[in-house]
mmCIF file of C-alpha atoms in Angstrom:
data_model
loop_
_atom_site.group_PDB
_atom_site.id
_atom_site.type_symbol
_atom_site.label_atom_id
_atom_site.label_comp_id
_atom_site.label_asym_id
_atom_site.label_seq_id
_atom_site.Cartn_x
_atom_site.Cartn_y
_atom_site.Cartn_z
ATOM 1 C CA MET A 1100 0.330 1.762 5.501
ATOM 2 C CA ILE A 1101 0.345 2.153 9.302
ATOM 3 C CA ILE A 1102 -2.872 3.240 10.992
ATOM 4 C CA PRO A 1103 -1.730 5.924 13.475
ATOM 5 C CA ASP A 1104 -4.861 6.461 15.570
ATOM 6 C CA GLU A 1105 -5.535 4.847 18.944
ATOM 7 C CA ILE A 1106 -6.252 1.175 18.247
ATOM 8 C CA TYR A 1107 -6.800 -0.435 21.648
ATOM 9 C CA GLN A 1108 -9.828 -0.321 23.898
ATOM 10 C CA PHE A 1109 -9.015 -1.792 27.321
ATOM 11 C CA GLU A 1110 -11.865 -3.228 29.390
ATOM 12 C CA ASP A 1111 -10.002 -5.662 31.632
ATOM 13 C CA SER A 1112 -6.415 -5.606 32.892
ATOM 14 C CA ARG A 1113 -5.838 -9.121 31.527
ATOM 15 C CA PHE A 1114 -5.975 -7.743 27.985
ATOM 16 C CA ARG A 1115 -2.566 -6.059 28.376
ATOM 17 C CA ALA A 1116 -0.799 -9.414 28.543
ATOM 18 C CA LEU A 1117 -2.293 -10.445 25.185
ATOM 19 C CA ILE A 1118 -1.345 -7.437 23.058
ATOM 20 C CA GLN A 1119 1.782 -5.480 22.199
ATOM 21 C CA PRO A 1120 0.999 -1.903 23.345
ATOM 22 C CA ASN A 1121 3.483 -0.403 20.896
ATOM 23 C CA ALA A 1122 2.468 -2.548 17.931
ATOM 24 C CA GLN A 1123 1.014 -0.791 14.904
ATOM 25 C CA LEU A 1124 -2.018 -1.838 12.935
ATOM 26 C CA LYS A 1125 -0.812 -2.122 9.341
ATOM 27 C CA ARG A 1126 -2.874 -2.124 6.169
ATOM 28 C CA LEU A 1127 -1.053 -4.674 4.036
ATOM 29 C CA ALA A 1128 -3.261 -4.484 0.941
ATOM 30 C CA THR A 1129 -6.489 -2.836 -0.159
ATOM 31 C CA GLY A 1130 -8.775 -2.419 -3.166
ATOM 32 C CA PHE A 1131 -10.725 -5.650 -2.730
ATOM 33 C CA GLU A 1132 -14.528 -6.049 -2.754
ATOM 34 C CA TRP A 1133 -15.104 -8.145 0.376
ATOM 35 C CA THR A 1134 -12.239 -9.948 2.072
ATOM 36 C CA GLU A 1135 -12.762 -13.134 4.075
ATOM 37 C CA GLY A 1136 -11.343 -16.522 4.992
ATOM 38 C CA PRO A 1137 -7.717 -15.846 6.042
ATOM 39 C CA VAL A 1138 -5.599 -18.939 6.716
ATOM 40 C CA TRP A 1139 -1.870 -19.114 7.470
ATOM 41 C CA PHE A 1140 0.280 -21.979 6.156
ATOM 42 C CA ALA A 1141 3.358 -22.144 8.370
ATOM 43 C CA ALA A 1142 5.089 -24.745 6.189
ATOM 44 C CA HIS A 1143 5.043 -22.332 3.256
ATOM 45 C CA GLN A 1144 5.155 -19.074 5.232
ATOM 46 C CA LEU A 1145 2.194 -17.608 3.394
ATOM 47 C CA LEU A 1146 -1.342 -16.388 3.947
ATOM 48 C CA LEU A 1147 -4.343 -17.150 1.759
ATOM 49 C CA PHE A 1148 -7.546 -15.127 1.927
ATOM 50 C CA SER A 1149 -10.714 -14.743 -0.135
ATOM 51 C CA ASP A 1150 -12.041 -11.793 -2.100
ATOM 52 C CA ILE A 1151 -15.530 -13.261 -2.442
ATOM 53 C CA PRO A 1152 -17.323 -11.111 -5.047
ATOM 54 C CA SER A 1153 -14.213 -11.017 -7.239
ATOM 55 C CA GLU A 1154 -14.052 -14.827 -7.160
ATOM 56 C CA ARG A 1155 -10.419 -14.865 -6.140
ATOM 57 C CA ILE A 1156 -8.268 -16.399 -3.441
ATOM 58 C CA MET A 1157 -5.274 -14.174 -2.800
ATOM 59 C CA ARG A 1158 -1.772 -15.167 -1.644
ATOM 60 C CA LEU A 1159 0.487 -13.069 0.596
ATOM 61 C CA THR A 1160 4.018 -14.333 1.199
ATOM 62 C CA SER A 1161 6.044 -13.530 4.298
ATOM 63 C CA ASP A 1162 8.111 -10.987 2.323
ATOM 64 C CA GLY A 1163 4.956 -9.008 1.517
ATOM 65 C CA GLN A 1164 4.434 -10.135 -2.070
ATOM 66 C CA LEU A 1165 0.743 -10.273 -3.053
ATOM 67 C CA SER A 1166 -0.539 -12.422 -5.916
ATOM 68 C CA VAL A 1167 -3.608 -14.365 -7.034
ATOM 69 C CA PHE A 1168 -3.608 -17.945 -5.767
ATOM 70 C CA ARG A 1169 -6.828 -18.965 -7.519
ATOM 71 C CA CYS A 1170 -9.039 -17.287 -10.080
ATOM 72 C CA ALA A 1171 -12.612 -18.489 -10.615
ATOM 73 C CA SER A 1172 -12.747 -19.529 -6.956
ATOM 74 C CA ASP A 1173 -16.493 -20.252 -7.064
ATOM 75 C CA PHE A 1174 -17.098 -17.413 -4.600
ATOM 76 C CA THR A 1175 -14.970 -19.032 -1.895
ATOM 77 C CA ASN A 1176 -15.661 -17.641 1.577
ATOM 78 C CA GLY A 1177 -14.106 -19.363 4.605
ATOM 79 C CA ASN A 1178 -10.857 -21.311 4.419
ATOM 80 C CA THR A 1179 -8.819 -23.409 6.806
ATOM 81 C CA SER A 1180 -6.050 -25.980 6.765
ATOM 82 C CA ASP A 1181 -6.557 -29.625 7.639
ATOM 83 C CA ARG A 1182 -4.157 -31.449 9.933
ATOM 84 C CA ILE A 1183 -1.764 -32.359 7.115
ATOM 85 C CA GLY A 1184 -1.694 -28.917 5.541
ATOM 86 C CA ARG A 1185 -4.291 -29.145 2.791
ATOM 87 C CA LEU A 1186 -6.591 -26.216 2.032
ATOM 88 C CA LEU A 1187 -10.275 -26.604 2.913
ATOM 89 C CA SER A 1188 -12.647 -24.047 1.401
ATOM 90 C CA CYS A 1189 -16.311 -23.102 1.603
ATOM 91 C CA GLN A 1190 -17.521 -22.334 -1.921
ATOM 92 C CA HIS A 1191 -20.732 -20.354 -2.262
ATOM 93 C CA GLY A 1192 -20.880 -20.839 -6.026
ATOM 94 C CA THR A 1193 -20.936 -24.634 -5.879
ATOM 95 C CA ARG A 1194 -22.603 -24.690 -2.442
ATOM 96 C CA SER A 1195 -19.915 -27.057 -1.257
ATOM 97 C CA VAL A 1196 -16.922 -27.640 0.972
ATOM 98 C CA THR A 1197 -13.844 -28.683 -0.988
ATOM 99 C CA ARG A 1198 -10.294 -29.812 -0.287
ATOM 100 C CA THR A 1199 -7.379 -28.749 -2.486
ATOM 101 C CA GLU A 1200 -5.055 -31.688 -3.106
ATOM 102 C CA PRO A 1201 -1.264 -31.432 -3.484
ATOM 103 C CA ASP A 1202 -1.624 -31.572 -7.284
ATOM 104 C CA GLY A 1203 -4.041 -28.604 -7.239
ATOM 105 C CA SER A 1204 -7.186 -30.598 -7.930
ATOM 106 C CA ARG A 1205 -10.239 -30.118 -5.715
ATOM 107 C CA THR A 1206 -12.119 -32.872 -3.901
ATOM 108 C CA VAL A 1207 -15.722 -32.270 -2.851
ATOM 109 C CA ILE A 1208 -16.112 -32.985 0.864
ATOM 110 C CA ALA A 1209 -19.817 -32.092 1.085
ATOM 111 C CA ASP A 1210 -22.363 -30.511 -1.242
ATOM 112 C CA GLN A 1211 -25.698 -32.016 -0.209
ATOM 113 C CA PHE A 1212 -27.538 -33.333 2.803
ATOM 114 C CA GLN A 1213 -30.372 -35.837 2.670
ATOM 115 C CA GLY A 1214 -30.488 -35.547 -1.094
ATOM 116 C CA LYS A 1215 -30.823 -31.752 -1.149
ATOM 117 C CA ARG A 1216 -28.218 -29.108 -1.986
ATOM 118 C CA LEU A 1217 -26.545 -27.259 0.851
ATOM 119 C CA ASN A 1218 -27.326 -23.557 1.279
ATOM 120 C CA SER A 1219 -23.890 -21.933 0.997
ATOM 121 C CA PRO A 1220 -21.132 -23.235 3.301
ATOM 122 C CA ASN A 1221 -19.555 -20.284 5.075
ATOM 123 C CA ASP A 1222 -16.849 -21.202 7.574
ATOM 124 C CA VAL A 1223 -14.996 -24.412 8.370
ATOM 125 C CA VAL A 1224 -12.806 -25.840 11.136
ATOM 126 C CA VAL A 1225 -11.066 -29.201 11.633
ATOM 127 C CA GLN A 1226 -10.780 -31.189 14.862
ATOM 128 C CA SER A 1227 -7.602 -33.031 15.806
ATOM 129 C CA ASN A 1228 -9.334 -36.346 14.942
ATOM 130 C CA GLY A 1229 -9.921 -35.099 11.403
ATOM 131 C CA ALA A 1230 -13.618 -34.327 11.745
ATOM 132 C CA ILE A 1231 -14.647 -31.320 9.629
ATOM 133 C CA TRP A 1232 -17.255 -28.907 10.990
ATOM 134 C CA PHE A 1233 -18.820 -26.170 8.873
ATOM 135 C CA THR A 1234 -21.671 -23.689 8.947
ATOM 136 C CA ASP A 1235 -24.327 -23.445 6.241
ATOM 137 C CA PRO A 1236 -26.219 -20.119 6.226
ATOM 138 C CA THR A 1237 -27.899 -18.732 3.098
ATOM 139 C CA TYR A 1238 -25.688 -15.705 2.336
ATOM 140 C CA GLY A 1239 -24.377 -17.156 -0.913
ATOM 141 C CA ILE A 1240 -27.842 -17.718 -2.384
ATOM 142 C CA LEU A 1241 -29.523 -14.495 -1.240
ATOM 143 C CA SER A 1242 -28.265 -12.645 -4.334
ATOM 144 C CA ASP A 1243 -25.788 -12.941 -7.191
ATOM 145 C CA TYR A 1244 -23.166 -10.846 -5.375
ATOM 146 C CA GLU A 1245 -21.480 -13.617 -3.356
ATOM 147 C CA GLY A 1246 -22.824 -16.599 -5.274
ATOM 148 C CA TYR A 1247 -25.914 -17.405 -7.300
ATOM 149 C CA GLN A 1248 -29.376 -16.411 -6.140
ATOM 150 C CA ALA A 1249 -31.538 -19.439 -5.442
ATOM 151 C CA ASP A 1250 -34.186 -20.777 -3.116
ATOM 152 C CA PRO A 1251 -32.815 -22.781 -0.189
ATOM 153 C CA GLU A 1252 -33.370 -26.518 -0.273
ATOM 154 C CA GLN A 1253 -32.455 -27.135 3.362
ATOM 155 C CA GLU A 1254 -35.237 -26.476 5.853
ATOM 156 C CA THR A 1255 -32.801 -25.267 8.510
ATOM 157 C CA HIS A 1256 -29.482 -23.432 8.582
ATOM 158 C CA ASN A 1257 -27.196 -26.009 10.116
ATOM 159 C CA VAL A 1258 -23.824 -26.577 11.658
ATOM 160 C CA PHE A 1259 -22.588 -29.789 10.041
ATOM 161 C CA ARG A 1260 -19.976 -32.385 10.932
ATOM 162 C CA VAL A 1261 -18.193 -34.622 8.429
ATOM 163 C CA ASP A 1262 -17.132 -37.916 9.994
ATOM 164 C CA PRO A 1263 -13.371 -38.418 9.529
ATOM 165 C CA ASP A 1264 -13.688 -42.169 8.953
ATOM 166 C CA THR A 1265 -16.833 -42.546 6.861
ATOM 167 C CA GLY A 1266 -17.237 -39.103 5.316
ATOM 168 C CA ASN A 1267 -20.871 -39.116 6.423
ATOM 169 C CA LEU A 1268 -22.463 -35.705 6.934
ATOM 170 C CA GLU A 1269 -24.524 -34.983 10.030
ATOM 171 C CA ALA A 1270 -26.436 -31.884 11.090
ATOM 172 C CA MET A 1271 -25.236 -31.252 14.646
ATOM 173 C CA ILE A 1272 -26.956 -27.895 15.373
ATOM 174 C CA SER A 1273 -30.081 -26.652 13.604
ATOM 175 C CA ASP A 1274 -31.492 -23.727 15.587
ATOM 176 C CA PHE A 1275 -29.457 -20.797 14.217
ATOM 177 C CA VAL A 1276 -30.908 -18.046 12.075
ATOM 178 C CA GLN A 1277 -27.587 -17.664 10.246
ATOM 179 C CA PRO A 1278 -24.680 -19.686 11.710
ATOM 180 C CA ASN A 1279 -21.378 -18.147 10.737
ATOM 181 C CA GLY A 1280 -17.860 -18.374 12.208
ATOM 182 C CA LEU A 1281 -16.855 -21.281 14.410
ATOM 183 C CA ALA A 1282 -13.860 -22.282 16.523
ATOM 184 C CA PHE A 1283 -12.882 -24.877 19.111
ATOM 185 C CA SER A 1284 -11.458 -24.329 22.563
ATOM 186 C CA PRO A 1285 -7.876 -25.641 22.939
ATOM 187 C CA ASP A 1286 -9.096 -28.912 24.503
ATOM 188 C CA GLU A 1287 -11.880 -29.221 21.903
ATOM 189 C CA ARG A 1288 -14.501 -29.602 24.617
ATOM 190 C CA ILE A 1289 -16.248 -26.374 23.556
ATOM 191 C CA LEU A 1290 -17.393 -25.357 20.079
ATOM 192 C CA TYR A 1291 -18.042 -21.650 19.604
ATOM 193 C CA VAL A 1292 -20.487 -20.609 16.865
ATOM 194 C CA ALA A 1293 -21.360 -17.059 15.776
ATOM 195 C CA GLU A 1294 -24.963 -16.027 15.177
ATOM 196 C CA SER A 1295 -24.976 -13.425 12.393
ATOM 197 C CA GLY A 1296 -28.698 -13.348 11.635
ATOM 198 C CA SER A 1297 -28.886 -9.672 12.601
ATOM 199 C CA SER A 1298 -27.377 -8.949 9.173
ATOM 200 C CA HIS A 1299 -30.911 -9.128 7.796
ATOM 201 C CA ASP A 1300 -33.104 -9.186 10.913
ATOM 202 C CA PRO A 1301 -32.332 -6.632 13.653
ATOM 203 C CA ASP A 1302 -34.340 -8.680 16.156
ATOM 204 C CA VAL A 1303 -31.768 -11.493 16.064
ATOM 205 C CA PRO A 1304 -29.203 -11.062 18.866
ATOM 206 C CA SER A 1305 -25.559 -10.653 17.835
ATOM 207 C CA ILE A 1306 -24.216 -13.422 20.009
ATOM 208 C CA ILE A 1307 -21.596 -16.128 20.174
ATOM 209 C CA ARG A 1308 -22.888 -19.424 21.532
ATOM 210 C CA ALA A 1309 -20.769 -22.049 23.280
ATOM 211 C CA PHE A 1310 -21.598 -25.728 22.816
ATOM 212 C CA ASP A 1311 -20.216 -28.258 25.292
ATOM 213 C CA LEU A 1312 -19.068 -31.536 23.754
ATOM 214 C CA ASP A 1313 -19.078 -34.889 25.537
ATOM 215 C CA ASP A 1314 -16.359 -37.543 25.362
ATOM 216 C CA GLY A 1315 -17.749 -38.772 22.055
ATOM 217 C CA GLY A 1316 -17.752 -35.313 20.505
ATOM 218 C CA ARG A 1317 -21.526 -34.947 20.692
ATOM 219 C CA ILE A 1318 -23.360 -31.785 21.749
ATOM 220 C CA ALA A 1319 -24.001 -31.966 25.492
ATOM 221 C CA GLY A 1320 -25.388 -28.478 26.120
ATOM 222 C CA ASP A 1321 -25.095 -24.879 25.060
ATOM 223 C CA ARG A 1322 -25.196 -21.331 26.372
ATOM 224 C CA VAL A 1323 -24.706 -17.760 25.225
ATOM 225 C CA PHE A 1324 -20.996 -17.103 25.590
ATOM 226 C CA ALA A 1325 -20.768 -13.436 24.581
ATOM 227 C CA THR A 1326 -22.610 -10.589 22.907
ATOM 228 C CA ILE A 1327 -21.079 -8.349 20.247
ATOM 229 C CA ASP A 1328 -22.020 -4.720 20.994
ATOM 230 C CA CYS A 1329 -21.038 -3.274 17.611
ATOM 231 C CA GLY A 1330 -22.223 -5.035 14.486
ATOM 232 C CA LEU A 1331 -22.249 -8.808 14.533
ATOM 233 C CA PRO A 1332 -19.846 -11.732 15.018
ATOM 234 C CA ASP A 1333 -18.484 -13.325 11.866
ATOM 235 C CA GLY A 1334 -15.134 -15.140 11.817
ATOM 236 C CA MET A 1335 -13.425 -16.146 15.093
ATOM 237 C CA ARG A 1336 -10.210 -17.688 16.387
ATOM 238 C CA VAL A 1337 -9.122 -19.058 19.777
ATOM 239 C CA ASP A 1338 -5.609 -18.649 21.169
ATOM 240 C CA PHE A 1339 -3.684 -21.307 23.091
ATOM 241 C CA GLN A 1340 -4.806 -19.816 26.411
ATOM 242 C CA GLY A 1341 -8.448 -20.224 25.441
ATOM 243 C CA ASN A 1342 -9.239 -16.574 24.730
ATOM 244 C CA LEU A 1343 -11.659 -16.041 21.853
ATOM 245 C CA TRP A 1344 -10.958 -13.327 19.269
ATOM 246 C CA SER A 1345 -14.031 -12.338 17.253
ATOM 247 C CA SER A 1346 -14.680 -10.075 14.302
ATOM 248 C CA ALA A 1347 -17.064 -7.133 14.753
ATOM 249 C CA ALA A 1348 -18.078 -3.927 13.008
ATOM 250 C CA ASP A 1349 -15.494 -1.869 14.906
ATOM 251 C CA GLY A 1350 -12.622 -4.340 14.914
ATOM 252 C CA ILE A 1351 -11.572 -7.401 16.905
ATOM 253 C CA HIS A 1352 -13.190 -8.206 20.269
ATOM 254 C CA CYS A 1353 -11.216 -10.406 22.674
ATOM 255 C CA PHE A 1354 -13.044 -12.545 25.248
ATOM 256 C CA HIS A 1355 -11.653 -14.480 28.203
ATOM 257 C CA PRO A 1356 -12.767 -18.142 28.429
ATOM 258 C CA ASP A 1357 -15.201 -17.052 31.151
ATOM 259 C CA GLY A 1358 -16.976 -14.795 28.631
ATOM 260 C CA THR A 1359 -15.620 -11.477 29.915
ATOM 261 C CA ARG A 1360 -14.698 -9.082 27.139
ATOM 262 C CA LEU A 1361 -11.113 -8.059 27.793
ATOM 263 C CA GLY A 1362 -10.780 -5.406 25.138
ATOM 264 C CA LYS A 1363 -10.851 -4.508 21.482
ATOM 265 C CA ILE A 1364 -8.450 -3.889 18.643
ATOM 266 C CA LEU A 1365 -10.126 -1.120 16.661
ATOM 267 C CA VAL A 1366 -9.996 -1.388 12.867
ATOM 268 C CA PRO A 1367 -11.146 1.357 10.448
ATOM 269 C CA GLU A 1368 -13.249 -1.054 8.350
ATOM 270 C CA VAL A 1369 -15.861 -3.677 9.230
ATOM 271 C CA VAL A 1370 -14.022 -6.892 10.073
ATOM 272 C CA ALA A 1371 -15.155 -10.178 8.558
ATOM 273 C CA ASN A 1372 -12.532 -12.611 9.801
ATOM 274 C CA LEU A 1373 -9.064 -13.109 11.266
ATOM 275 C CA CYS A 1374 -6.369 -15.680 11.903
ATOM 276 C CA PHE A 1375 -3.067 -16.063 13.708
ATOM 277 C CA GLY A 1376 0.091 -16.423 11.651
ATOM 278 C CA GLY A 1377 3.414 -14.924 10.717
ATOM 279 C CA PRO A 1378 6.915 -16.417 11.141
ATOM 280 C CA LYS A 1379 6.498 -16.603 14.944
ATOM 281 C CA GLY A 1380 2.755 -17.248 14.938
ATOM 282 C CA ASN A 1381 2.134 -14.092 16.957
ATOM 283 C CA ARG A 1382 0.554 -11.886 14.331
ATOM 284 C CA LEU A 1383 -3.138 -11.373 13.673
ATOM 285 C CA TYR A 1384 -4.146 -11.161 10.039
ATOM 286 C CA ILE A 1385 -7.466 -9.354 9.667
ATOM 287 C CA THR A 1386 -9.753 -9.353 6.637
ATOM 288 C CA ALA A 1387 -11.869 -6.192 6.784
ATOM 289 C CA THR A 1388 -14.182 -5.167 3.941
ATOM 290 C CA THR A 1389 -11.835 -3.877 1.208
ATOM 291 C CA SER A 1390 -8.505 -4.504 2.946
ATOM 292 C CA LEU A 1391 -6.123 -6.878 4.682
ATOM 293 C CA TYR A 1392 -4.565 -5.719 7.970
ATOM 294 C CA SER A 1393 -2.087 -7.193 10.440
ATOM 295 C CA ILE A 1394 -0.930 -6.489 13.973
ATOM 296 C CA ALA A 1395 1.493 -8.195 16.350
ATOM 297 C CA VAL A 1396 0.057 -9.692 19.540
ATOM 298 C CA SER A 1397 1.439 -11.575 22.545
ATOM 299 C CA THR A 1398 -0.309 -14.882 22.011
ATOM 300 C CA LYS A 1399 -0.624 -17.586 19.382
ATOM 301 C CA SER A 1400 -3.226 -19.889 17.895
ATOM 302 C CA ALA A 1401 -4.623 -22.799 19.858
ATOM 303 C CA ILE A 1402 -3.762 -25.081 16.931
#
């Protein structure tokens, strides 16, 4: 289904070079409960995405065929691919980050910190050196809808890093109300993290923070990068030019590396996440409430 209404909101002339003015926003599939975690696998020409409450990971092939990739997904939320093409997933049900091996088995990457269970890993990203970063808000234990209701064991809601050599888990950032989506700049010197605490507390600002990393990959400073003016930021991606594309209640917001909002792609449902993909890498796949959408753009992923 093609969405015929006006879909672009221009706020800066630089936005025109990043979109295809004649491209149509297409609803590829619908009827889900809450879509999340899209990830494109170029080697297989397919997209995986989560339907969290239904405990499914869905598969969409490049010819448009939709099927179930995994049932009983343990309320998987965010997904990504590691640098050799394996699926990494944030599972609310098991309160863990897992890796799917080539034989289909799952390896637990992290499920506790300092002897206590994680809250509910939400989103995950992998550096070029193999380090795995993920956010750990409490959404999956707030009720039985996206996980299993439970009291948190962690005192803070952290952004964690898994060391690529030792597998050790370290809390890198601990001052978020609810850390959510995260993404690296193309040179990996900046880590962007979404603050989604306004989902339950309207006094929490709907912001994206930027964390500068030093030569050793440690946090060297941070600042507010951007504010979402409609809803809150959830999943994010960065293109190869360094522009950040964030989810929001009214669609996708695109920000220049200097923090200027360039424009929006308006979507008729609340957007949870997005990723770049498609045969040429120039298509945005958008998970939005009950549906999966796509639209062609004029840029590609930073990775």
